[in-house]
Amino acid sequence: MKKVTVHAFAGVGNLVCGFDVIGMALHAPYDVIDMELTEEPGIRIKHTDAFGLPENPGENIIGICLQAMTKAVNKPIGFKVTVQKNIKPGSGLGSSSASCAGAVVAANALLDNRFSKNELVEFALAGEIVASGGKHADNIAPAIFGGITIARPTDPVDIISLPVPSDLFVAIVHPQIEVKTADARKILPTEISMKTGVNQWANVAGLVAGIYTDDKNLIGRSLQDHVAEPYRSKLIPGYDAVIKKSMEAGALGGGISGSGPTMFMLCETEAIAAAVETCMQEVYQELKIDFKTYVTSINPEGVKIVSSE
Ligand code: HSE
């Protein structure tokens, strides 16, 4: 195999109470990465999107991940990469993780799958650390493994895949303002109280139990965040209104996707998710803030190879 094209999907980091640990992959939106293995060493990156990301491999997170991989391969190889990003950077939809995960899965296919998925997570983290200012795999792990994952922050990261509950739909609103993950991390306290900790791990336990037993009501009532949401929600105009109206429209629960400003709500039917999407649209029309909405579902697959030659 000399050339490969992959789709790298958006995801929801934190999954509300699982700060830096629990995330899930979505079906939409997704980036498209074409990659070619070259005998000439070096990494060449071209973006066909309009996000103005650097193409110098030392400054581009795809380049940083591929440099980590080529170092581990330890023989002279190169990659020619063309990237069409559709997940806006700074959206909270795991844009940097999609770039990193897409790049390492594509490169691994070109290298006859010599690395395991767990090893790919470590290569992808090299880029994610640069993008977000922290080593957390809550977006990278579902982007590579698909579905819902727990990323225990050990060294190397310990990834646990959870079952994907049946019939869950995800309504998403992305107000068109940028919140950089690195900035959204700086506003968080470095310590939490025992009370906050107890509330948080009660919700994490409830969420994981709800996922295993396919108990939608338990999933919904466990989607409460006492750690990041109290601080980050202030960066998102319309946050309270979106949550209130979505719950009135029948959503199970939801919150900030990753570090925001995107918000997501889990819903039991596609019809409820569509009604929630309408509520989200009304909030931002009233606030006169541009937005994008999606109704999608949990993607059980990670990065997908769509063609190879
Ligand atoms: N866990 C990360 C954060 C999500 O909330 O900062 C973005 O990768």
CSV table of C-alpha atoms and ligand atoms in Angstrom, one decimal:
chain,number,residue,atom,x,y,z
A,1,MET,CA,0.0,0.0,0.0
A,2,LYS,CA,1.4,3.4,-1.1
A,3,LYS,CA,-1.5,5.7,-0.7
A,4,VAL,CA,-4.5,5.9,1.7
A,5,THR,CA,-7.5,8.2,2.4
A,6,VAL,CA,-9.1,8.2,5.8
A,7,HIS,CA,-12.0,10.0,7.5
A,8,ALA,CA,-11.2,11.2,10.9
A,9,PHE,CA,-14.3,11.9,13.0
A,10,ALA,CA,-15.3,14.6,15.4
A,11,GLY,CA,-15.9,13.7,19.0
A,12,VAL,CA,-17.1,14.8,22.4
A,13,GLY,CA,-14.4,15.1,25.0
A,14,ASN,CA,-15.0,15.1,28.8
A,15,LEU,CA,-18.5,13.5,28.3
A,16,VAL,CA,-19.6,16.1,30.9
A,17,CYS,CA,-18.5,14.5,34.2
A,18,GLY,CA,-15.5,12.6,32.7
A,19,PHE,CA,-13.2,15.6,32.6
A,20,ASP,CA,-10.0,14.6,30.6
A,21,VAL,CA,-11.0,10.9,30.8
A,22,ILE,CA,-14.3,9.9,29.0
A,23,GLY,CA,-15.0,10.7,25.4
A,24,MET,CA,-17.1,9.5,22.5
A,25,ALA,CA,-16.7,9.5,18.7
A,26,LEU,CA,-19.4,11.0,16.4
A,27,HIS,CA,-20.4,10.3,12.8
A,28,ALA,CA,-20.2,13.9,11.8
A,29,PRO,CA,-18.5,16.2,11.0
A,30,TYR,CA,-15.2,14.6,9.8
A,31,ASP,CA,-11.9,15.5,8.3
A,32,VAL,CA,-10.5,13.9,5.1
A,33,ILE,CA,-6.8,13.0,5.1
A,34,ASP,CA,-4.9,11.7,2.0
A,35,MET,CA,-1.5,10.2,2.7
A,36,GLU,CA,1.3,8.9,0.6
A,37,LEU,CA,4.4,7.0,1.8
A,38,THR,CA,7.5,8.3,0.1
A,39,GLU,CA,11.0,7.0,-0.1
A,40,GLU,CA,12.3,10.5,0.2
A,41,PRO,CA,12.5,11.3,3.9
A,42,GLY,CA,10.6,14.2,5.4
A,43,ILE,CA,7.0,15.2,5.9
A,44,ARG,CA,5.1,17.4,3.5
A,45,ILE,CA,1.7,18.8,4.5
A,46,LYS,CA,-0.8,20.7,2.4
A,47,HIS,CA,-4.1,22.0,3.7
A,48,THR,CA,-7.0,22.3,1.3
A,49,ASP,CA,-9.3,23.9,3.9
A,50,ALA,CA,-9.4,27.6,4.8
A,51,PHE,CA,-8.4,27.4,8.5
A,52,GLY,CA,-5.0,28.9,7.9
A,53,LEU,CA,-3.1,26.2,9.8
A,54,PRO,CA,0.6,26.1,9.5
A,55,GLU,CA,2.0,23.6,6.9
A,56,ASN,CA,5.5,23.4,8.3
A,57,PRO,CA,5.6,19.9,9.8
A,58,GLY,CA,7.4,21.2,12.9
A,59,GLU,CA,4.4,23.5,13.6
A,60,ASN,CA,1.6,21.4,12.4
A,61,ILE,CA,0.3,18.8,14.8
A,62,ILE,CA,0.0,16.2,12.1
A,63,GLY,CA,3.7,16.8,11.3
A,64,ILE,CA,4.5,16.4,15.0
A,65,CYS,CA,2.6,13.1,15.3
A,66,LEU,CA,4.3,11.8,12.1
A,67,GLN,CA,7.7,12.8,13.3
A,68,ALA,CA,7.1,10.8,16.5
A,69,MET,CA,6.1,7.8,14.4
A,70,THR,CA,9.0,8.0,11.9
A,71,LYS,CA,11.4,8.2,14.8
A,72,ALA,CA,10.0,4.9,16.2
A,73,VAL,CA,10.2,3.3,12.7
A,74,ASN,CA,13.9,4.2,12.6
A,75,LYS,CA,14.5,4.0,8.9
A,76,PRO,CA,14.3,6.7,6.2
A,77,ILE,CA,10.7,7.2,5.2
A,78,GLY,CA,8.6,10.2,4.4
A,79,PHE,CA,4.9,11.1,4.1
A,80,LYS,CA,3.1,13.4,1.7
A,81,VAL,CA,-0.2,14.6,3.4
A,82,THR,CA,-3.2,16.5,2.1
A,83,VAL,CA,-5.7,17.5,4.7
A,84,GLN,CA,-9.2,18.8,4.2
A,85,LYS,CA,-10.4,19.8,7.7
A,86,ASN,CA,-14.1,20.1,8.1
A,87,ILE,CA,-14.0,20.2,11.9
A,88,LYS,CA,-13.2,23.8,12.9
A,89,PRO,CA,-10.2,24.2,15.2
A,90,GLY,CA,-11.3,25.6,18.6
A,91,SER,CA,-14.8,24.2,18.2
A,92,GLY,CA,-14.7,21.7,21.1
A,93,LEU,CA,-15.5,18.9,18.7
A,94,GLY,CA,-12.1,17.3,18.9
A,95,SER,CA,-10.6,19.0,15.8
A,96,SER,CA,-7.0,18.6,16.9
A,97,SER,CA,-7.6,14.9,17.9
A,98,ALA,CA,-9.2,14.2,14.5
A,99,SER,CA,-6.0,15.5,12.8
A,100,CYS,CA,-3.7,13.6,15.1
A,101,ALA,CA,-5.7,10.3,15.1
A,102,GLY,CA,-6.4,10.5,11.3
A,103,ALA,CA,-2.7,11.0,10.6
A,104,VAL,CA,-1.4,8.2,12.8
A,105,VAL,CA,-4.0,5.6,11.6
A,106,ALA,CA,-3.3,6.5,7.9
A,107,ALA,CA,0.5,6.3,8.4
A,108,ASN,CA,0.1,3.0,10.3
A,109,ALA,CA,-1.9,1.5,7.3
A,110,LEU,CA,1.0,2.6,5.1
A,111,LEU,CA,3.4,0.9,7.5
A,112,ASP,CA,1.6,-2.4,7.3
A,113,ASN,CA,-0.1,-1.8,10.7
A,114,ARG,CA,3.1,-2.3,12.6
A,115,PHE,CA,1.8,-0.3,15.6
A,116,SER,CA,-1.1,-1.3,17.9
A,117,LYS,CA,-3.9,1.1,18.6
A,118,ASN,CA,-2.5,1.8,22.1
A,119,GLU,CA,0.8,2.8,20.5
A,120,LEU,CA,-1.0,5.0,18.0
A,121,VAL,CA,-2.7,6.8,21.0
A,122,GLU,CA,0.8,7.7,22.3
A,123,PHE,CA,1.9,9.1,18.9
A,124,ALA,CA,-1.3,11.1,18.5
A,125,LEU,CA,-0.8,12.5,22.0
A,126,ALA,CA,2.5,14.1,20.8
A,127,GLY,CA,0.4,16.4,18.6
A,128,GLU,CA,-2.5,16.8,21.0
A,129,ILE,CA,-0.2,18.0,23.8
A,130,VAL,CA,1.0,20.8,21.6
A,131,ALA,CA,-2.5,21.8,20.5
A,132,SER,CA,-4.2,21.8,23.9
A,133,GLY,CA,-1.4,22.3,26.5
A,134,GLY,CA,-2.2,19.1,28.4
A,135,LYS,CA,-1.7,15.4,28.1
A,136,HIS,CA,-5.2,14.0,28.0
A,137,ALA,CA,-6.6,11.3,25.7
A,138,ASP,CA,-10.3,11.8,26.2
A,139,ASN,CA,-10.7,12.9,22.5
A,140,ILE,CA,-7.8,10.9,21.0
A,141,ALA,CA,-8.9,7.5,22.4
A,142,PRO,CA,-12.4,7.5,20.9
A,143,ALA,CA,-11.1,9.1,17.7
A,144,ILE,CA,-8.8,6.0,17.3
A,145,PHE,CA,-10.9,3.2,19.0
A,146,GLY,CA,-14.4,4.6,18.2
A,147,GLY,CA,-17.4,4.5,20.5
A,148,ILE,CA,-17.1,5.6,24.1
A,149,THR,CA,-13.8,5.3,25.9
A,150,ILE,CA,-12.2,5.8,29.3
A,151,ALA,CA,-8.6,7.0,29.1
A,152,ARG,CA,-6.9,6.4,32.4
A,153,PRO,CA,-4.0,8.9,32.6
A,154,THR,CA,-1.2,6.4,33.3
A,155,ASP,CA,2.0,6.2,31.3
A,156,PRO,CA,1.3,4.8,28.8
A,157,VAL,CA,-2.4,5.7,28.8
A,158,ASP,CA,-4.8,2.9,29.7
A,159,ILE,CA,-7.7,2.8,27.3
A,160,ILE,CA,-11.0,1.1,28.2
A,161,SER,CA,-13.7,0.8,25.5
A,162,LEU,CA,-17.3,1.0,26.9
A,163,PRO,CA,-20.3,-0.5,25.2
A,164,VAL,CA,-22.3,1.9,22.9
A,165,PRO,CA,-25.9,2.2,24.3
A,166,SER,CA,-28.6,1.5,21.8
A,167,ASP,CA,-30.6,4.3,20.1
A,168,LEU,CA,-28.8,7.4,21.3
A,169,PHE,CA,-28.8,10.5,19.2
A,170,VAL,CA,-26.7,13.6,19.7
A,171,ALA,CA,-27.9,17.1,19.0
A,172,ILE,CA,-25.0,19.5,18.7
A,173,VAL,CA,-24.7,23.3,18.5
A,174,HIS,CA,-21.5,25.0,17.6
A,175,PRO,CA,-21.8,28.8,18.2
A,176,GLN,CA,-19.2,30.3,15.8
A,177,ILE,CA,-16.9,31.7,18.4
A,178,GLU,CA,-13.5,30.2,19.1
A,179,VAL,CA,-12.5,28.9,22.5
A,180,LYS,CA,-8.9,27.6,22.5
A,181,THR,CA,-8.5,24.5,24.7
A,182,ALA,CA,-5.3,25.8,26.1
A,183,ASP,CA,-7.1,29.0,27.3
A,184,ALA,CA,-10.1,27.1,28.6
A,185,ARG,CA,-7.8,25.0,30.7
A,186,LYS,CA,-6.1,28.0,32.2
A,187,ILE,CA,-9.3,29.2,33.8
A,188,LEU,CA,-9.8,26.0,35.7
A,189,PRO,CA,-8.8,25.7,39.3
A,190,THR,CA,-5.8,23.5,40.0
A,191,GLU,CA,-7.4,21.9,43.0
A,192,ILE,CA,-11.0,20.8,43.9
A,193,SER,CA,-12.7,20.3,47.2
A,194,MET,CA,-13.6,16.9,48.6
A,195,LYS,CA,-17.3,17.8,48.1
A,196,THR,CA,-16.7,18.5,44.4
A,197,GLY,CA,-14.8,15.3,44.0
A,198,VAL,CA,-17.5,13.2,45.6
A,199,ASN,CA,-20.2,14.7,43.4
A,200,GLN,CA,-18.0,14.2,40.3
A,201,TRP,CA,-17.1,10.6,40.9
A,202,ALA,CA,-20.7,9.8,41.8
A,203,ASN,CA,-21.7,11.0,38.4
A,204,VAL,CA,-18.8,9.2,36.6
A,205,ALA,CA,-19.8,6.0,38.3
A,206,GLY,CA,-23.5,6.6,37.5
A,207,LEU,CA,-22.6,7.3,33.8
A,208,VAL,CA,-20.5,4.2,33.4
A,209,ALA,CA,-23.2,2.0,35.1
A,210,GLY,CA,-25.8,3.6,32.9
A,211,ILE,CA,-23.8,2.9,29.8
A,212,TYR,CA,-23.2,-0.8,30.8
A,213,THR,CA,-26.9,-1.4,31.7
A,214,ASP,CA,-28.3,0.8,28.8
A,215,ASP,CA,-30.2,2.8,31.4
A,216,LYS,CA,-30.9,6.1,29.5
A,217,ASN,CA,-32.4,7.8,32.5
A,218,LEU,CA,-29.3,7.0,34.7
A,219,ILE,CA,-27.1,8.2,31.8
A,220,GLY,CA,-29.0,11.4,31.6
A,221,ARG,CA,-29.1,12.3,35.3
A,222,SER,CA,-25.3,11.5,35.6
A,223,LEU,CA,-24.5,14.1,33.0
A,224,GLN,CA,-23.6,16.8,35.5
A,225,ASP,CA,-20.2,18.4,35.8
A,226,HIS,CA,-18.9,20.0,39.0
A,227,VAL,CA,-15.3,20.5,37.8
A,228,ALA,CA,-15.1,22.4,34.5
A,229,GLU,CA,-18.7,23.5,33.6
A,230,PRO,CA,-19.1,26.1,36.4
A,231,TYR,CA,-16.1,28.0,34.9
A,232,ARG,CA,-16.3,27.2,31.2
A,233,SER,CA,-20.0,27.8,30.8
A,234,LYS,CA,-19.3,31.5,31.4
A,235,LEU,CA,-17.3,31.5,28.1
A,236,ILE,CA,-20.3,30.4,26.1
A,237,PRO,CA,-23.1,32.9,25.5
A,238,GLY,CA,-26.5,31.1,25.5
A,239,TYR,CA,-25.3,28.2,27.6
A,240,ASP,CA,-28.0,28.2,30.2
A,241,ALA,CA,-30.8,28.7,27.7
A,242,VAL,CA,-29.5,25.8,25.5
A,243,ILE,CA,-29.5,23.4,28.4
A,244,LYS,CA,-32.9,24.6,29.8
A,245,LYS,CA,-34.7,24.5,26.4
A,246,SER,CA,-33.1,21.2,25.4
A,247,MET,CA,-34.2,19.5,28.6
A,248,GLU,CA,-37.7,20.9,28.1
A,249,ALA,CA,-37.7,19.4,24.6
A,250,GLY,CA,-36.9,16.0,26.1
A,251,ALA,CA,-33.1,15.6,26.0
A,252,LEU,CA,-31.6,13.2,28.5
A,253,GLY,CA,-28.8,15.5,29.4
A,254,GLY,CA,-25.7,17.1,28.0
A,255,GLY,CA,-23.3,19.9,28.4
A,256,ILE,CA,-20.1,21.3,27.0
A,257,SER,CA,-18.3,19.3,24.3
A,258,GLY,CA,-14.6,19.2,25.1
A,259,SER,CA,-13.5,22.7,26.1
A,260,GLY,CA,-16.4,24.3,24.2
A,261,PRO,CA,-17.9,26.4,22.8
A,262,THR,CA,-19.9,23.5,21.2
A,263,MET,CA,-22.6,22.0,23.4
A,264,PHE,CA,-24.2,18.6,22.9
A,265,MET,CA,-27.3,16.9,24.2
A,266,LEU,CA,-28.0,13.2,24.2
A,267,CYS,CA,-31.5,12.2,23.1
A,268,GLU,CA,-33.4,8.9,23.0
A,269,THR,CA,-34.9,9.4,19.6
A,270,GLU,CA,-34.0,11.2,16.4
A,271,ALA,CA,-37.2,13.2,16.6
A,272,ILE,CA,-36.3,14.5,20.1
A,273,ALA,CA,-32.8,15.3,18.8
A,274,ALA,CA,-34.4,17.3,15.9
A,275,ALA,CA,-36.6,19.2,18.4
A,276,VAL,CA,-33.5,19.9,20.6
A,277,GLU,CA,-31.7,21.1,17.5
A,278,THR,CA,-34.5,23.6,16.8
A,279,CYS,CA,-34.3,24.9,20.4
A,280,MET,CA,-30.5,25.4,19.9
A,281,GLN,CA,-31.1,27.3,16.7
A,282,GLU,CA,-33.7,29.5,18.3
A,283,VAL,CA,-31.3,30.5,21.2
A,284,TYR,CA,-28.5,31.6,18.8
A,285,GLN,CA,-30.9,33.3,16.3
A,286,GLU,CA,-32.2,35.4,19.3
A,287,LEU,CA,-28.6,36.1,20.4
A,288,LYS,CA,-27.6,37.0,16.8
A,289,ILE,CA,-24.6,34.7,17.0
A,290,ASP,CA,-23.8,32.6,13.9
A,291,PHE,CA,-24.0,28.8,14.6
A,292,LYS,CA,-23.9,25.4,13.1
A,293,THR,CA,-26.0,22.5,14.3
A,294,TYR,CA,-25.8,18.8,13.7
A,295,VAL,CA,-27.9,15.8,14.6
A,296,THR,CA,-25.7,12.7,14.6
A,297,SER,CA,-25.0,9.6,16.6
A,298,ILE,CA,-22.2,7.8,18.4
A,299,ASN,CA,-19.7,6.3,15.9
A,300,PRO,CA,-18.7,2.8,17.0
A,301,GLU,CA,-15.7,3.0,14.7
A,302,GLY,CA,-12.6,5.1,14.9
A,303,VAL,CA,-10.7,6.6,12.0
A,304,LYS,CA,-12.0,4.9,8.8
A,305,ILE,CA,-9.9,4.0,5.8
A,306,VAL,CA,-12.0,4.8,2.8
A,307,SER,CA,-9.6,4.0,0.0
A,308,SER,CA,-6.1,2.7,-0.5
A,309,GLU,CA,-3.9,1.7,-3.4
B,1,HSE,N1,-10.4,17.3,28.2
B,1,HSE,C1,-10.1,18.4,27.4
B,1,HSE,C2,-10.4,19.7,28.1
B,1,HSE,C3,-10.9,18.3,26.1
B,1,HSE,O1,-11.5,19.8,28.6
B,1,HSE,O2,-9.6,20.6,28.2
B,1,HSE,C4,-10.2,18.9,25.0
B,1,HSE,O3,-9.3,17.9,24.5
